[in-house]
XYZ file of C-alpha atoms in Angstrom:
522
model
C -61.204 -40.212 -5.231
C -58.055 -39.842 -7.121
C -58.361 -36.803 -8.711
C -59.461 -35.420 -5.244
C -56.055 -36.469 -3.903
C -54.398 -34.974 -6.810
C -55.797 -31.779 -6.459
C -55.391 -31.987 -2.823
C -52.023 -32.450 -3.432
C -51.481 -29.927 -5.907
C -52.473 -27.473 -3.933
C -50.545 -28.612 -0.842
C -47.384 -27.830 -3.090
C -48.442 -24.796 -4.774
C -48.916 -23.694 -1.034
C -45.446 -24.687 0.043
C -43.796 -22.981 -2.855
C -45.941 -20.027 -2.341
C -44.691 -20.135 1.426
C -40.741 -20.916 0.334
C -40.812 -17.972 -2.404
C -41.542 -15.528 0.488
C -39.316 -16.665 2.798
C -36.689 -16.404 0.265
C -37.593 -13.058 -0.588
C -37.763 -12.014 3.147
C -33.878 -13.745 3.605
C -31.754 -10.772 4.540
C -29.245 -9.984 1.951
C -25.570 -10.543 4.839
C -22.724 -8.201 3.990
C -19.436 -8.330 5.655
C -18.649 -6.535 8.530
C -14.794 -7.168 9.911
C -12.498 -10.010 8.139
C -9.244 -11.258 9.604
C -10.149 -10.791 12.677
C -8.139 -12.268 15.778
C -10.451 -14.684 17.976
C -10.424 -12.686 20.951
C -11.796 -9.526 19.231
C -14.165 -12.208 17.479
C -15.560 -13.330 20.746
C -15.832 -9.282 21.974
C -17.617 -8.686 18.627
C -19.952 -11.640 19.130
C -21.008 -10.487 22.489
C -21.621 -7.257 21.158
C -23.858 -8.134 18.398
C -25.800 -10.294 20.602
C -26.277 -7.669 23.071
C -27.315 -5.519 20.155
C -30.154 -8.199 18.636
C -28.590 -7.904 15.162
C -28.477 -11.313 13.393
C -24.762 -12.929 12.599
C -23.046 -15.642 10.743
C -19.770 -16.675 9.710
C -18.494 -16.634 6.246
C -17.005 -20.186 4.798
C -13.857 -21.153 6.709
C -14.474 -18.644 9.602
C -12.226 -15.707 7.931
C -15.145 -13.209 7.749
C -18.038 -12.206 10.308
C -21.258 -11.465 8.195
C -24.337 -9.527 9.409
C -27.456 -7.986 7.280
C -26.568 -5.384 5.142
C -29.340 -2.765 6.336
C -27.488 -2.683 9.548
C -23.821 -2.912 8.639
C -22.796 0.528 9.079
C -24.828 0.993 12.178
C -23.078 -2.140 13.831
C -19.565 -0.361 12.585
C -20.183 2.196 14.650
C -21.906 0.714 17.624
C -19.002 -1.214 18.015
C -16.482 1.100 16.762
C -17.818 3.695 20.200
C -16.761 0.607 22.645
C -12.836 0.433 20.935
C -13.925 -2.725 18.749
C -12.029 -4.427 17.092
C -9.318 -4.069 19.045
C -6.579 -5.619 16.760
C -5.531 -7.820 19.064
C -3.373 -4.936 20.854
C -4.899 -3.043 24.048
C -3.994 0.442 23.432
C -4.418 3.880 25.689
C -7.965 2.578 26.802
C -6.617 0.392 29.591
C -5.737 3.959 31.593
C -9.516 4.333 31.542
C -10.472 1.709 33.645
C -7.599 2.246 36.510
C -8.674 1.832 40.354
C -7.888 4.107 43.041
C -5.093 3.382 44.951
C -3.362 2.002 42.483
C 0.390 1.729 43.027
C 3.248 3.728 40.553
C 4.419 0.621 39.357
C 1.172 -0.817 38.159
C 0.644 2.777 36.669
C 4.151 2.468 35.106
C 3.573 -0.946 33.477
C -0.161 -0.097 32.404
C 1.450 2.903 30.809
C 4.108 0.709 28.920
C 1.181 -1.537 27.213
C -0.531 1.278 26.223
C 2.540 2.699 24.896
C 3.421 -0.526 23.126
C -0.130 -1.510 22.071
C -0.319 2.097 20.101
C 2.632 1.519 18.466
C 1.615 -1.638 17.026
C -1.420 -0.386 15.701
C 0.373 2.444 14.104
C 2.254 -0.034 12.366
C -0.321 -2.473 11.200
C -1.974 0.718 8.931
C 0.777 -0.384 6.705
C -0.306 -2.201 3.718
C 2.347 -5.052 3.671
C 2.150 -5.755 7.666
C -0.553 -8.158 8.805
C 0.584 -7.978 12.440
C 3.260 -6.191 14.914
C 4.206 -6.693 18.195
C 6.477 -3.485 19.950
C 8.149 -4.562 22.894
C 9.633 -1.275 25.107
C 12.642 -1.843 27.607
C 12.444 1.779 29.521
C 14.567 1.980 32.422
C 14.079 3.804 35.592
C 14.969 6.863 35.791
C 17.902 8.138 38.068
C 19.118 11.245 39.582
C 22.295 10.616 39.126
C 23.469 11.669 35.429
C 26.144 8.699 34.835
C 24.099 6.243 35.870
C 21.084 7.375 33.870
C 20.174 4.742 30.687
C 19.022 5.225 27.449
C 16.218 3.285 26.642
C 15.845 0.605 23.693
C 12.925 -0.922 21.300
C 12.009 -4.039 19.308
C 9.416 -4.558 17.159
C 8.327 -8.063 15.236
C 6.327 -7.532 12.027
C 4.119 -10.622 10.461
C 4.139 -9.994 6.591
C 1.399 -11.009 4.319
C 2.195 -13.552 2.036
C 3.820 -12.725 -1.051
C 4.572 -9.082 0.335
C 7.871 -7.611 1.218
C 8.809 -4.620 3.035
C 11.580 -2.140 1.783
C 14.352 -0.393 3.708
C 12.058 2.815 3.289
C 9.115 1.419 5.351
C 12.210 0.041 8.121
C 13.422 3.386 8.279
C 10.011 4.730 8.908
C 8.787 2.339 11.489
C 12.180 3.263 13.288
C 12.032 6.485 13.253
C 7.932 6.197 14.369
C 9.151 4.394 17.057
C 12.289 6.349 18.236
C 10.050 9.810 17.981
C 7.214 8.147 20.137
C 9.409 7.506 22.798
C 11.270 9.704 24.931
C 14.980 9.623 24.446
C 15.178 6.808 22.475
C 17.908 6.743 19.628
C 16.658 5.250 16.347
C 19.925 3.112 16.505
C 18.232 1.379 19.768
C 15.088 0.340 17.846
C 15.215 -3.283 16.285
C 13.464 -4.586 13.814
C 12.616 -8.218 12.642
C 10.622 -10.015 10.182
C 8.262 -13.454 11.496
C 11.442 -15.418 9.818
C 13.716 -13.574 12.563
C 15.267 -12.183 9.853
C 16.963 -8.395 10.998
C 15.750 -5.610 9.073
C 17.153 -2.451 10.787
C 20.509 -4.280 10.416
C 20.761 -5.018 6.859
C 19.106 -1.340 6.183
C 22.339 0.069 7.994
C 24.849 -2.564 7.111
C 23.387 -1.621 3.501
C 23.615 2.058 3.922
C 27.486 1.537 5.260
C 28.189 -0.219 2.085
C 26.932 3.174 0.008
C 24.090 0.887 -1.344
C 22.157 3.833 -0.847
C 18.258 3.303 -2.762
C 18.397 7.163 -3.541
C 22.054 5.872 -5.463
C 20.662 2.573 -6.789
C 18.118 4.292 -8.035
C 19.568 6.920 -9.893
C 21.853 4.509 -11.255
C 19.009 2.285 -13.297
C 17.387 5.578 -14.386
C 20.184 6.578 -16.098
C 20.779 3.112 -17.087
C 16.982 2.556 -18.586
C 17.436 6.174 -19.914
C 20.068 5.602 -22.437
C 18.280 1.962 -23.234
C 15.073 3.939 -24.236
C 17.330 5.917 -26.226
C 19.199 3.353 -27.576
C 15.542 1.504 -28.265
C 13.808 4.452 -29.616
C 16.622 5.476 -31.946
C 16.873 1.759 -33.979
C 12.949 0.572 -33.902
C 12.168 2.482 -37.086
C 15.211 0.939 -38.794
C 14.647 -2.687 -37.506
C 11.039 -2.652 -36.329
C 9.475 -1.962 -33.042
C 10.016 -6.162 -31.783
C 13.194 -6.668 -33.298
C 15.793 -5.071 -31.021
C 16.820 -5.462 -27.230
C 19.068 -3.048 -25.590
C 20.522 -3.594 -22.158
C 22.862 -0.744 -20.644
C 25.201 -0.462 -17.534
C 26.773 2.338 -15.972
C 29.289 2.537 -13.681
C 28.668 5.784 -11.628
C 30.617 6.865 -9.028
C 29.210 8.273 -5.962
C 32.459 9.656 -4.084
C 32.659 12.746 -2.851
C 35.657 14.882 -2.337
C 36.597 18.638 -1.236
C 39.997 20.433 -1.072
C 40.826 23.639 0.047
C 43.757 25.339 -0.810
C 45.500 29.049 0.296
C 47.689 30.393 -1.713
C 50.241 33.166 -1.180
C 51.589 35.784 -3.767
C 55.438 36.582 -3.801
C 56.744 39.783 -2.303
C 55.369 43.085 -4.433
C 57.470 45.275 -6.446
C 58.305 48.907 -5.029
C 56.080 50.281 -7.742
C 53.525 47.876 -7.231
C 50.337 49.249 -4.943
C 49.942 47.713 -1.727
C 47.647 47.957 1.091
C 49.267 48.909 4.583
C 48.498 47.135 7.430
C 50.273 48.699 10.529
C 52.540 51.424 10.399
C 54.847 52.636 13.446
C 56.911 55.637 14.062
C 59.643 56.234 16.838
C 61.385 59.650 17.370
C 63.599 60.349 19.852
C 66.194 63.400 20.390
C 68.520 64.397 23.232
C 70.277 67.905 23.946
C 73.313 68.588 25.286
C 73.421 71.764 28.661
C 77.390 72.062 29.232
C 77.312 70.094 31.997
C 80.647 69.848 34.218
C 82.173 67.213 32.257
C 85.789 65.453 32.267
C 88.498 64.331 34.696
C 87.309 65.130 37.709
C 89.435 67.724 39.626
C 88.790 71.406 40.464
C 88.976 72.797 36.912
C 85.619 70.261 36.279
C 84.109 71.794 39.424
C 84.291 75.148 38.018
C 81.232 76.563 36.215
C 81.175 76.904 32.565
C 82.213 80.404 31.174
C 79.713 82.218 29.912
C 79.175 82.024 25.829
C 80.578 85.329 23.998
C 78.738 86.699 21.037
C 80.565 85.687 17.977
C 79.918 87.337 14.859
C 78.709 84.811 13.219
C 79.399 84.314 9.216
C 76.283 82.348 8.733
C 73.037 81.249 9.941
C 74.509 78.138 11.595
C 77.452 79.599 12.461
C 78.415 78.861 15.814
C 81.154 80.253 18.255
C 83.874 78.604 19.175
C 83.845 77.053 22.721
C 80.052 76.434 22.220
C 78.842 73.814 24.572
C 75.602 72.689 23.199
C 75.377 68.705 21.950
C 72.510 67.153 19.954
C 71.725 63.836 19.639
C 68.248 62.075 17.915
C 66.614 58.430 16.786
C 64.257 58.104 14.174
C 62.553 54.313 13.346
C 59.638 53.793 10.940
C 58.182 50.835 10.521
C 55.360 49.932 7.812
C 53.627 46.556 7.419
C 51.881 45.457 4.105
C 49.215 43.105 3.722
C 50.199 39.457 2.231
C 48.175 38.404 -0.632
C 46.645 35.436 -0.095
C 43.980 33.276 -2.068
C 41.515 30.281 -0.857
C 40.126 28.036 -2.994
C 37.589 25.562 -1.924
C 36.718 22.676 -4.553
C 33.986 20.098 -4.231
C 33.573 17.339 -6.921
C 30.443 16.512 -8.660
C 28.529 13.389 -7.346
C 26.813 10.734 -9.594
C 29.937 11.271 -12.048
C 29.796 8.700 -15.038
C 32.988 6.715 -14.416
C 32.407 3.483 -17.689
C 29.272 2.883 -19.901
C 28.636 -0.681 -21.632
C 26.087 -1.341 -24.102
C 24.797 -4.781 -25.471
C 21.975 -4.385 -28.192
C 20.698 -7.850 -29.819
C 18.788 -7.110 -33.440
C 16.802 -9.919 -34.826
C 17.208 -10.536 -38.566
C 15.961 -8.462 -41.285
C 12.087 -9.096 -42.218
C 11.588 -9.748 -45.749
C 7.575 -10.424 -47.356
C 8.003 -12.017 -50.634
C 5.279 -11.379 -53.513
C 3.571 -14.243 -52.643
C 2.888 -13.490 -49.283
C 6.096 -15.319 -47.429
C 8.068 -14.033 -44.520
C 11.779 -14.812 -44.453
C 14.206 -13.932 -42.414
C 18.147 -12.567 -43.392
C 20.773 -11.240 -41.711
C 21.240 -7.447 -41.772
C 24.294 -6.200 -44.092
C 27.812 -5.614 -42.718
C 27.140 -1.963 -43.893
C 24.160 -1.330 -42.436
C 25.644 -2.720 -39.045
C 28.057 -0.244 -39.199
C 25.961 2.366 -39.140
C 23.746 0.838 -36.495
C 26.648 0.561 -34.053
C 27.469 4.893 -35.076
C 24.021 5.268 -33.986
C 24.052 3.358 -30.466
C 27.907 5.076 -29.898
C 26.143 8.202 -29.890
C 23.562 7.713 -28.339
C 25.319 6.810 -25.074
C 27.599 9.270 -25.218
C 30.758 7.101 -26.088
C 33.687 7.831 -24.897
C 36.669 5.791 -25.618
C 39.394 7.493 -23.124
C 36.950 6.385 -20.307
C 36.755 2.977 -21.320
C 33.369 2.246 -22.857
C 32.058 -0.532 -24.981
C 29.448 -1.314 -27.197
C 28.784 -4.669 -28.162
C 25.820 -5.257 -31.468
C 24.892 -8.688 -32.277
C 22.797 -9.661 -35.500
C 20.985 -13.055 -34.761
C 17.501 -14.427 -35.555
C 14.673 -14.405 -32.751
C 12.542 -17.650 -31.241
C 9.436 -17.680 -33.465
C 7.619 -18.969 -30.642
C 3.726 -18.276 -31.261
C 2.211 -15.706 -29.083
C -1.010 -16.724 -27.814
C -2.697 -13.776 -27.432
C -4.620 -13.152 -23.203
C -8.333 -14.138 -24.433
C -11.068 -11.261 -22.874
C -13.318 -13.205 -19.887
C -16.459 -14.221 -21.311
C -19.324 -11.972 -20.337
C -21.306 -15.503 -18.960
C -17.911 -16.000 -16.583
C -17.572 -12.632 -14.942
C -18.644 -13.113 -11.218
C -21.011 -9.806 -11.208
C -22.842 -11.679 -13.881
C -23.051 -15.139 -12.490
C -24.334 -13.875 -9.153
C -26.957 -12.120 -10.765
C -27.805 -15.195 -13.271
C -28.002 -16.882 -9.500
C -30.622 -14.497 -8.560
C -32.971 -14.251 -11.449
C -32.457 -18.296 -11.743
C -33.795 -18.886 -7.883
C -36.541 -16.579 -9.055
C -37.127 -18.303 -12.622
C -37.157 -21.968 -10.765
C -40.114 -20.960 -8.016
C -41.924 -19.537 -11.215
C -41.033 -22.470 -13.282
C -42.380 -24.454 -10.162
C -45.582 -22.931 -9.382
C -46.815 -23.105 -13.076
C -45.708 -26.467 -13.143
C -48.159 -26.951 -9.951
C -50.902 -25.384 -11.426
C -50.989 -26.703 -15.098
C -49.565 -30.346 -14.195
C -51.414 -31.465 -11.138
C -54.003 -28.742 -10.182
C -55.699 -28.176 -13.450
C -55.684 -31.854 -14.484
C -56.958 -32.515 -10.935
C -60.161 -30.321 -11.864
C -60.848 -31.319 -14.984
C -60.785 -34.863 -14.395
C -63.098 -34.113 -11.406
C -65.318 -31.946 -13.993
C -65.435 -34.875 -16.464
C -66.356 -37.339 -14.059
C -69.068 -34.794 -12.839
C -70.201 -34.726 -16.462
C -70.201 -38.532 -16.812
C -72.748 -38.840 -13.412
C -75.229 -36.371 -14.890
C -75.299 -38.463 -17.892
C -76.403 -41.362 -16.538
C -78.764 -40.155 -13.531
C -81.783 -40.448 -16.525
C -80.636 -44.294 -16.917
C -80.600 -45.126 -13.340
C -84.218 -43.107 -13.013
C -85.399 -45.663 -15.785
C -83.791 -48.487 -14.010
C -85.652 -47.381 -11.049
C -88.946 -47.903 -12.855
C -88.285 -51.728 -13.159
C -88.806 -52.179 -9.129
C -92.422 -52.612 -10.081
C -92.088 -56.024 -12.406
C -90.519 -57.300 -8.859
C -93.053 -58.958 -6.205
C -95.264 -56.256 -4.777
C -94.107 -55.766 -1.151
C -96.257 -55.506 1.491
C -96.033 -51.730 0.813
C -94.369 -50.718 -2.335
C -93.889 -46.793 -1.208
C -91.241 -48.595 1.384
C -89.302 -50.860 -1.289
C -88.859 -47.906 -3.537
C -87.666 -45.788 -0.741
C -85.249 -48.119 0.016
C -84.066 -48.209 -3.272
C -83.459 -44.847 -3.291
C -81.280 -44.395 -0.109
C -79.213 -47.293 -1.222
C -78.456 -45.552 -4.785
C -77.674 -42.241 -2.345
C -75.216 -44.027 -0.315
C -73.731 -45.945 -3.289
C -73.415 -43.087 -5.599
C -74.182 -39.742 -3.970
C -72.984 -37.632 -6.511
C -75.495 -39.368 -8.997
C -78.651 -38.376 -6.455
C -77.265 -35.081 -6.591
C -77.254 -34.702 -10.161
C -80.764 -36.137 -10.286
C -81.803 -33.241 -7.497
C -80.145 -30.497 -9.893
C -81.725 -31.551 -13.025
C -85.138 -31.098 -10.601
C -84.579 -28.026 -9.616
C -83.370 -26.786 -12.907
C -86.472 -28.412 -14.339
C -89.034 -26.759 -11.510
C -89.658 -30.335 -9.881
């Protein structure tokens, strides 16, 4: 009876692990399908999914929603096609489901979320901003010109942790903003941090303070510039871990234009000039020997008539001639005035002071026997060192640089070298050492079934078979003895008897007996 209940329950197990090995192979494998996801757009997704028959579960501490990963993608876009997830921000899909009859103002202020919803979105596609919040103040408009506003922004930005945002990224999420909206000035648009720290502000109290980025960062490349060169010029002479350079430069940034005309003195008479303007007036007056002088009757009489002279000359005139000539003659010529304009703009990004500090450890020495010591570098061979880093940076000593070497021994602290992850601790390999170990136990398991409990089970039962058979012939012989006991009334009945009570004793004996029978032919 016991090694029935063995095998029995040998193969009870073997059936159960049998069972559990298919179920476990039959486990979806659960992929993720959104992660930081708000509640709300958690509860819509949810819905969705259950709507949709697809199997979910949460990932540990409820930051990931999990579903098989046969049906991922298909869920993606399932729920992508009904605006999910939302981000927590209802954007231009709230205009979809308007009613009729709906009033301007409720159109207005639907518009507005929209509006403001889309804008946060926009913003959260940047890597360093977990979440935004836009708020839009847009007045009513007016017909009146002068008592039309201008309308104004603020947005609120939730950083990751650990994660900054530069006055680039302000400057673009103001300007995304101010160009999204009609008539709104980027200097409207305010921006703040989850510490309510203002980050428009300092990007335009920083740019009124010419701590221009473009300028701060032109000023460390040419600052790491001459360190490299500094760095690359003195490694071969002191080895490639035995220097430091630091430089600074003082660059200035200012920029200034003159003009200036300027006119030539008066030309020469020889000189060659160009003529502006030039005028001419003539003007001449005859005389007709008009009644002339004190008035009377002699001035009344008519003039007497001219005799001809015989004149001596061409211009010879007779005396008593009448005639009177007068005449004007003005010329007036204007030159141009040399002039000259010059226009001068200075240079930007002009190098105003450069300082340099270089630190050199001490001079490596390997003795014959193997030893490393340490000296300090020769007063000569400084000398030279500090020629080398003058020229280098350019030195100039009218505009005030300096150059400052210092010899001195370095911390001989050991350098533990980053050790390479073990090939047993990298997580693609432990997950599949999970894998083939599930699969390795249920093997492990089942053999341990079969050879431990099912196969001892049968052989015991085999044996004990084995042991019956042998001694059906003694029982037989046994059987013969019924005779020596008082003859019964009948003794076919007694033996009969006999017989059924060795069956019900020991049925597997009588069956043994039976087999040997019919193996024997009766």
């Amino acid at each position: 009876m016991n090694a029935k209940l063995t095998l029995a329950v040998g193969v009870a197990a073997l059936i159960a692990m049998i069972v559990t090995a298919m179920l476990w192979g039959m486990q979806p494998d659960y992929r993720v399908l959104f992660s930081n996801i708000s509640d709300k757009d958690g509860g819509a997704i949810v819905a969705q999914l259950s709507q949709m028959n697809v199997p979910y579960r949460y990932s540990e501490g409820g930051g990931a929603l999990l579903v098989p990963a046969d049906k991922v993608h298909e869920a993606r876009l399932k729920l992508a096609s009904q605006g999910l997830p939302r981000g927590g921000n209802v954007g231009f899909e709230v205009l979809d489901g308007q009613k009729f009859g709906i009033t301007q103002f409720q159109e207005q202020i639907n518009y507005q979320r929209a509006l403001e919803g889309e804008l946060s979105r926009s913003i959260q596609a940047l890597s360093s901003v977990q979440s935004a919040r836009v708020h839009l103040a847009l007045p009513k408009q007016s017909a009146f010109l002068r008592e039309q506003q201008k309308p104004s922004a603020s947005v609120i930005l939730t950083l990751y942790g650990g994660r900054g945002i530069d006055p680039h990224q302000v400057a673009g999420i103001t300007h995304l903003v101010s160009s999204s909206v009609a008539d709104l000035s980027p200097k409207q648009v305010s921006i703040l941090d989850q510490n309510g720290t203002l980050l428009s502000g300092k990007s335009e109290s920083s740019a009124s303070q010419n701590n221009d980025p473009a300028q701060l960062s032109y000023v460390r490349e040419v600052e790491d510039g001459l360190s490299r060169r500094v760095i690359g010029l003195l490694e071969p002479l002191v080895g490639k871990e035995s220097i430091r350079a630091q430089v600074s430069a003082d660059i200035d940034f200012t920029q200034v234009e003159s003009t200036a005309e300027t006119y030539s003195p008066n030309q020469g008479a020889d000189a060659k000039a160009s003529v502006r303007s030039q005028t001419t007036l003539e003007a001449n007056a005859s005389g007709t020997g008009q009644p002339s002088g004190v008035a009377g009757a002699l001035s009344n009489l008519p003039a007497a008539s001219p005799n001809a002279p015989i004149a001596s000359g061409a211009n010879a005139s007779a005396p008593g001639t009448a005639a009177n000539n007068n005449g004007r003659r003005e010329a007036v010529t204007n030159y141009e005035v040399d002039k000259t304009v010059r226009r001068i703009r200075n240079q930007t990004g002009v190098v105003k002071r450069v300082t340099a500090a270089v630190l050199i450890n001490h001079k490596k020495t390997v003795e014959a026997d193997g030893k490393i010591s340490y000296a300090p570098i020769a007063e000569p061979e400084m000398t030279q060192i500090q020629a080398l880093v003058r020229e280098a940076i350019g030195f100039n000593k009218e505009r005030g640089d300096s150059v400052n070497i210092v010899n001195a021994p370095f911390s001989q602290e050991p350098v533990i070298a980053a050790s390479e992850l073990a090939w047993w601790k990298e997580p693609a390999n432990l997950s599949l050492g999970k894998e083939i170990g599930k699969g390795l136990a249920i093997v492990l398991g089942l053999l341990v079934v079969v050879f431990g409990v099912i196969r001892p089970a049968i052989k015991s039962a085999s044996t004990a078979m084995e042991a019956s058979a042998a001694r059906a012939p003694a029982l037989l012989n046994n059987m013969s003895g019924v005779a020596s006991l008082p003859a019964p009334v009948d003794p076919s009945l007694a033996q009969m008897e006999r017989v059924r009570e060795i069956a019900k004793n020991d049925p597997a004996i009588v069956a043994n007996v039976v087999r040997q029978w019919v193996g024997n032919n009766g």
